[in-house]
Coordinates of C-alpha atoms in Angstrom, one line a residue:
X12 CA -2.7 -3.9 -38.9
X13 CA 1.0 -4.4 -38.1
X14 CA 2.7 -7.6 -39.6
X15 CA 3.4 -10.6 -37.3
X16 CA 6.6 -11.0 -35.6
X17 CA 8.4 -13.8 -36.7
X18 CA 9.8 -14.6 -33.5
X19 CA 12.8 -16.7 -34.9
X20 CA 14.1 -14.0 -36.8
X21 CA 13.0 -11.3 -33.8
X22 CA 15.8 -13.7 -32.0
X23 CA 18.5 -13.2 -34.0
X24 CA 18.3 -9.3 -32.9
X25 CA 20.6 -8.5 -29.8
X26 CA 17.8 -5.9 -28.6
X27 CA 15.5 -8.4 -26.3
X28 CA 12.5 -9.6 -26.4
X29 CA 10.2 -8.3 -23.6
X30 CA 7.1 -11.0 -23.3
X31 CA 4.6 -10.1 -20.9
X32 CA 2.5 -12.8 -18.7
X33 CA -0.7 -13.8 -19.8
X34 CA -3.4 -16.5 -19.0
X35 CA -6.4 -15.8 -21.1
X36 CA -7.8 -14.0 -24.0
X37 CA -8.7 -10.6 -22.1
X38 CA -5.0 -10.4 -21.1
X39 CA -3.5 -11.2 -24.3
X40 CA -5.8 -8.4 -26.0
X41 CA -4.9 -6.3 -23.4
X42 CA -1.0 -6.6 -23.5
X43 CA -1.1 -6.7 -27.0
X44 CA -3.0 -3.2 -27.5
X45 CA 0.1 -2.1 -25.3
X46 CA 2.2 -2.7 -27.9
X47 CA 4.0 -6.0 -27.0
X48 CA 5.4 -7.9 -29.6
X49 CA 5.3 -11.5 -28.0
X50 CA 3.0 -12.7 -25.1
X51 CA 4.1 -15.7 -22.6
X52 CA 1.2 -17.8 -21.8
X53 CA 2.3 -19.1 -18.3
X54 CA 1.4 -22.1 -16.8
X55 CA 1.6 -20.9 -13.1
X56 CA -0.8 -18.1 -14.1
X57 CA -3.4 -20.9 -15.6
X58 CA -3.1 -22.8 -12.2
X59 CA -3.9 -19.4 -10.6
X60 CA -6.6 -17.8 -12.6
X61 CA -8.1 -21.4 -14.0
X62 CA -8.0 -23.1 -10.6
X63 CA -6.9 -21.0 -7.7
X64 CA -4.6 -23.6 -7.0
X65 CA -0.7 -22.9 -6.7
X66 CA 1.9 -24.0 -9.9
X67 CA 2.6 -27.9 -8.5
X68 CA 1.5 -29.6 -11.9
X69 CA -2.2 -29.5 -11.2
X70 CA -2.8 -28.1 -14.9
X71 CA -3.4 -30.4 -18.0
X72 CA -2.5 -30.9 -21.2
X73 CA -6.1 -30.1 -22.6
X74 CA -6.4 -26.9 -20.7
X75 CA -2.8 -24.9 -21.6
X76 CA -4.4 -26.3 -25.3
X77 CA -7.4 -24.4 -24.8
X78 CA -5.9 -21.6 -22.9
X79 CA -3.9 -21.4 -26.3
X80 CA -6.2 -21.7 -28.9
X81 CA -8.3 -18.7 -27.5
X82 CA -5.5 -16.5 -27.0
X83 CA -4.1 -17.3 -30.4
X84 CA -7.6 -16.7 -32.1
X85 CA -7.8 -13.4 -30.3
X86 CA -4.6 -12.0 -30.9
X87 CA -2.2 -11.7 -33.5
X88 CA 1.1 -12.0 -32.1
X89 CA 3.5 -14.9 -31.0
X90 CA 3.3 -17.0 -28.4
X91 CA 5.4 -18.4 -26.1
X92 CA 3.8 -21.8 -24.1
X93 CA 4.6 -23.0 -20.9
X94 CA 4.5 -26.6 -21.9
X95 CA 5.6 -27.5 -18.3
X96 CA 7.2 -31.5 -18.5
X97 CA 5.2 -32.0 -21.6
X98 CA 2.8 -33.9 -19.2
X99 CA 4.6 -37.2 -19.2
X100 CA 7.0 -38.9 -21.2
X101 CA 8.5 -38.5 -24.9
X102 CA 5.6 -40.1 -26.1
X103 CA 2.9 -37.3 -24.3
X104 CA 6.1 -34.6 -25.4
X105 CA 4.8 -35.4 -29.5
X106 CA 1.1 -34.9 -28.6
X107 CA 1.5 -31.6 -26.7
X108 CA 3.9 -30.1 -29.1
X109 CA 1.4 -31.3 -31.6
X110 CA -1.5 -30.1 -30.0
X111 CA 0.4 -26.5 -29.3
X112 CA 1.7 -25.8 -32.7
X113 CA -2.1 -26.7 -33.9
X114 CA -3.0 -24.2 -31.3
X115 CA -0.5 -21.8 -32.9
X116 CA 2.1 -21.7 -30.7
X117 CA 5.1 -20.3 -31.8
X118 CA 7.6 -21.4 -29.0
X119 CA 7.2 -24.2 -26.6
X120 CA 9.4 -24.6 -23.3
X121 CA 9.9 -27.7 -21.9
X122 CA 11.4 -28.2 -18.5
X123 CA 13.4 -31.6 -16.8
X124 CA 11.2 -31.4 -13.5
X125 CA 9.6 -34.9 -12.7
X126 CA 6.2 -34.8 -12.6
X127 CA 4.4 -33.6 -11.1
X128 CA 6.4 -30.3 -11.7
X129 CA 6.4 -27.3 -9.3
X130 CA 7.0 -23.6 -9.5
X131 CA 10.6 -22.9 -10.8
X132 CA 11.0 -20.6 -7.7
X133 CA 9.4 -23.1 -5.2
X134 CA 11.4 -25.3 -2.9
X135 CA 11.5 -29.0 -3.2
X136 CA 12.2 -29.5 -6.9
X137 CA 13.7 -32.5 -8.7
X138 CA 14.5 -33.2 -12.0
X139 CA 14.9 -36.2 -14.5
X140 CA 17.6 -38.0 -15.4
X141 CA 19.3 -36.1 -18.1
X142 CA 19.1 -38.8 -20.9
X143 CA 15.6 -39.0 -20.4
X144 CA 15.1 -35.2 -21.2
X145 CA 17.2 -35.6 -24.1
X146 CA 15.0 -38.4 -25.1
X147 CA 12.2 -35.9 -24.0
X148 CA 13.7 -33.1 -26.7
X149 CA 14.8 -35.2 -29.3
X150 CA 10.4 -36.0 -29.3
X151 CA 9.5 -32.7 -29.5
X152 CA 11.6 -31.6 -32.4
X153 CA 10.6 -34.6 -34.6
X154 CA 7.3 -33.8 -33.7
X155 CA 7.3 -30.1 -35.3
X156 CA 5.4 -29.8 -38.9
X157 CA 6.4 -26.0 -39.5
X158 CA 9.9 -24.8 -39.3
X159 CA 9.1 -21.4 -37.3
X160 CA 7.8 -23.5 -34.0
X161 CA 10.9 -23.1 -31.6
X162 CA 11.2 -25.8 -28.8
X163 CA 12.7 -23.9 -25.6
X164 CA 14.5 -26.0 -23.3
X165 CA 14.3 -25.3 -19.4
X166 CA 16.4 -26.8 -16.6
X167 CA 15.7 -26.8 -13.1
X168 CA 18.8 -28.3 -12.3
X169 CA 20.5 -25.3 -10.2
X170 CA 18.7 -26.0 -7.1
X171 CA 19.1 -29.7 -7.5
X172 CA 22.6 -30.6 -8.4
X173 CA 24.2 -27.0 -9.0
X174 CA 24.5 -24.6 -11.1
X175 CA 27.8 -26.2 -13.0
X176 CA 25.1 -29.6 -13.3
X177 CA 22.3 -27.3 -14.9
X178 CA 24.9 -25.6 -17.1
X179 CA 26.5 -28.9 -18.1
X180 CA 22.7 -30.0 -19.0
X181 CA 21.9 -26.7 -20.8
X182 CA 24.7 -27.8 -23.0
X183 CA 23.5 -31.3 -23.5
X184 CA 20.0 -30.0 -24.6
X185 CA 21.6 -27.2 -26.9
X186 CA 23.5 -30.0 -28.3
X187 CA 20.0 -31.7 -29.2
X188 CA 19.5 -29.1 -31.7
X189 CA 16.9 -27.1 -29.1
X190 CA 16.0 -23.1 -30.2
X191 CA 16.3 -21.7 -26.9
X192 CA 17.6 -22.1 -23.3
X193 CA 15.8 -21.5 -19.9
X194 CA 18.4 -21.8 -17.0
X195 CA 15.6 -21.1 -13.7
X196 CA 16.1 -19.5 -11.0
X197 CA 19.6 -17.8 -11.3
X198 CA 20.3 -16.8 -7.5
X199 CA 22.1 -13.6 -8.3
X200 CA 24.2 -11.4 -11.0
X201 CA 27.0 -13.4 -10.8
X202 CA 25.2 -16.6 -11.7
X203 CA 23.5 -14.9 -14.5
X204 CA 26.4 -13.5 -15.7
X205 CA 28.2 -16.4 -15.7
X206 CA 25.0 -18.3 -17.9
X207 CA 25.3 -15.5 -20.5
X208 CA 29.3 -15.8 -21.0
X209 CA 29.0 -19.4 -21.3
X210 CA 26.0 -19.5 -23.7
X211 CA 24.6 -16.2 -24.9
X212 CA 26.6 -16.1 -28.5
X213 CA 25.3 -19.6 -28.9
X214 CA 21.6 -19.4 -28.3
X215 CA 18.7 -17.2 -27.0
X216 CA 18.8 -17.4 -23.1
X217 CA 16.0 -16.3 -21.2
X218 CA 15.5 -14.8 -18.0
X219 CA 12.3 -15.3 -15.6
X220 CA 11.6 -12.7 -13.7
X221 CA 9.6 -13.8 -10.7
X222 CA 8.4 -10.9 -7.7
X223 CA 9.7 -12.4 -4.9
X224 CA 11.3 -15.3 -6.3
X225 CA 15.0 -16.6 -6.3
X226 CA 16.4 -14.4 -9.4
X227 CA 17.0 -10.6 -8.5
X228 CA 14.4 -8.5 -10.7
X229 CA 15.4 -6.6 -13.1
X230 CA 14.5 -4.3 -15.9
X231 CA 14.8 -5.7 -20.0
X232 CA 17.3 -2.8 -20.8
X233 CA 19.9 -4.7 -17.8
X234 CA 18.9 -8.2 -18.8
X235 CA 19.5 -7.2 -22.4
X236 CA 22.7 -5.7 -21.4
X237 CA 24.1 -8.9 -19.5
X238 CA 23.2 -11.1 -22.8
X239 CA 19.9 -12.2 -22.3
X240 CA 17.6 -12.4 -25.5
X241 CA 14.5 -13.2 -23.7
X242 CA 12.8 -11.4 -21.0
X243 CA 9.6 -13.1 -18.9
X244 CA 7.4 -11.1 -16.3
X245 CA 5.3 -14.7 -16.6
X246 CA 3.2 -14.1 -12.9
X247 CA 3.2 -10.5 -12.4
X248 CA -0.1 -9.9 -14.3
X249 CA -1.7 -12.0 -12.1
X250 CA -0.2 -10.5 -8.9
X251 CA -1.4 -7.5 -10.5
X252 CA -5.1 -8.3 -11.2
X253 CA -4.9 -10.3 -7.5
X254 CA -3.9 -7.0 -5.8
X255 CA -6.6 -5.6 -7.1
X256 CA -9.4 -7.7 -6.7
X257 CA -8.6 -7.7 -3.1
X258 CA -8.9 -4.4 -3.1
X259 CA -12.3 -4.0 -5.2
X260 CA -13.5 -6.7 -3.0
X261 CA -13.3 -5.4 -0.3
X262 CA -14.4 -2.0 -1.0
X263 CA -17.5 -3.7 -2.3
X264 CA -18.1 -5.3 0.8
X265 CA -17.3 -2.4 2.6
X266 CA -19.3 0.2 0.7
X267 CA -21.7 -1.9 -0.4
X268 CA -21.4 -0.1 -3.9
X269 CA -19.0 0.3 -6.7
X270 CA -19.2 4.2 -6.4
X271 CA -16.0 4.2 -4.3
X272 CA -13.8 2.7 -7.4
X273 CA -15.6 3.9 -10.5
X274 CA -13.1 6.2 -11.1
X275 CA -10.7 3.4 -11.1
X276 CA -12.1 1.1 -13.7
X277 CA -13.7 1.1 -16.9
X278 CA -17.1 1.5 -17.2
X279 CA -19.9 -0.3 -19.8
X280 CA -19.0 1.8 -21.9
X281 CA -15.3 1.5 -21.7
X282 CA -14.8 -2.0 -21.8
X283 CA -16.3 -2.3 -24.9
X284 CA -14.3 -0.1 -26.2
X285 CA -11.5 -1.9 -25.0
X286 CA -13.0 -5.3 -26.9
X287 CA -13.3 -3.8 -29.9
X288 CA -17.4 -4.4 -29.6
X289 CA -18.1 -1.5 -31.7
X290 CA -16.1 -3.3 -35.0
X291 CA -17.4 -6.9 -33.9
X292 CA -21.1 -5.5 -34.0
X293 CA -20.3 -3.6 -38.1
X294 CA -18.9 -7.0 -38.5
X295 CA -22.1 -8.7 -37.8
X296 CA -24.0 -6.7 -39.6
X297 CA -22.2 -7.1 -42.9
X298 CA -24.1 -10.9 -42.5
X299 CA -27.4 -9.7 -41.2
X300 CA -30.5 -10.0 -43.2
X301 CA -31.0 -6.9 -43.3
X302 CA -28.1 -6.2 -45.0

């Protein structure tokens, strides 16, 4: 079995850090058999796949927890959390960062939305007062008990008050000692440039990449080359596995049978294979009675 990343010293590499969506243990095992070396547990895709329910703060505390825990007992690679506003104030900030790192988070993003919180790259956003977040931040990173959890601060400031307001806050919560920086929806390659030049020898920067959203989509290799050191596809496994049931569906309804799409998925067979029953079963038996 390969060794753990250690995502804080992974950072300090210039080559970034590709971390796919996921939103339960299935697509954690899944992305990690890939080969990833980091997983983003999104809390958009948890609305989605959890609830059916669009990213507008719907999701709690105890459920990202749980959403964790599993992934993190399935898979052994780091994890970065979508920690939303850490579900209230500085106080409810100590308990989820808490609760995460118990969990086994390795990074947790916090964002200065009010709550309830929205999609980054939905319309109608507001944020809090900066001093509160700083208040928010300052909680989170007394609340760490290991030195390798990262605390990954997100503004949503852009669309708010501009992007010279989100970069002036950026540098407020970098000056709070924070691990990371998350500066949402970046309307174009000028904007993201100018994030990078202003921060990217400072501190990892990380770039959301959102189908359809507010930042142009691009590949690792060009985020990497404008200076970002962290690279999110957080809801495009879902759009995936949504474009596809549809499909499925339908077929089913259509056809009445699966026969149409077998050659298109895995079969009994096949997704046991896939996990791992065969080594869970000889691990089982290494207990049984009849051992």
């Amino acid at each position: 079995m390969m060794e753990k990343t250690d995502l804080k010293q992974r950072l300090t590499q210039s080559r970034a850090l590709l971390a796919p969506g996921v939103y339960d243990a299935l697509s954690a095992l899944v992305a990690a058999q890939a080969g990833f070396e980091a997983l983003y547990l999104s809390g958009a895709s948890i609305a989605y796949t959890a609830l059916g329910r669009s990213d507008v703060g719907l999701t709690t505390y105890t459920e990202v927890a749980e959403t964790l825990s599993r992934i993190t007992e399935r898979v052994d690679l780091p994890v970065i959390v979508d920690a939303d506003t850490g579900f209230g104030n500085a106080l409810n900030v100590q308990r989820t960062v808490k609760g995460f790192e118990r969990a086994g988070a390795a990074m947790i993003q916090l964002e200065d939305q009010t709550f309830p919180k929205r999609c980054g790259h939905l319309d109608g956003k507001s944020v809090v007062p900066v001093q509160e977040m700083e208040g928010k931040l300052k909680a989170a990173l007394d609340a760490r008990t290991r030195g390798d959890t990262l605390i990954l601060a997100r503004t949503d400031a852009l669309a708010v008050e501009g992007i010279e307001a989100a970069f002036e806050r950026a540098e407020r919560y970098l000056a709070c000692g924070v691990d990371a920086l998350f500066i949402e929806a970046l309307r174009s390659p000028e904007q993201m440039d100018a994030a990078c030049q202003r921060f990217a020898a400072r501190v990892p920067l990380l770039a959301n990449m959102v189908e359809g959203g507010k930042t142009p989509v691009q590949s690792a290799a060009e985020l990497q080359a404008r200076g970002f050191r962290i690279v999110i596809f957080p809801g495009g496994t879902v759009r995936a596995v949504a474009h596809t049931l549809e499909a499925y569906y339908a077929s089913l309804f259509t056809h009445q049978t699966t026969q149409p799409w077998q050659g298109k998925m895995l079969d009994f067979d096949g997704l046991n294979q896939l996990i791992e029953t065969p080594a869970l079963m000889a691990l089982g038996k290494r207990y049984s009675a009849d051992e």
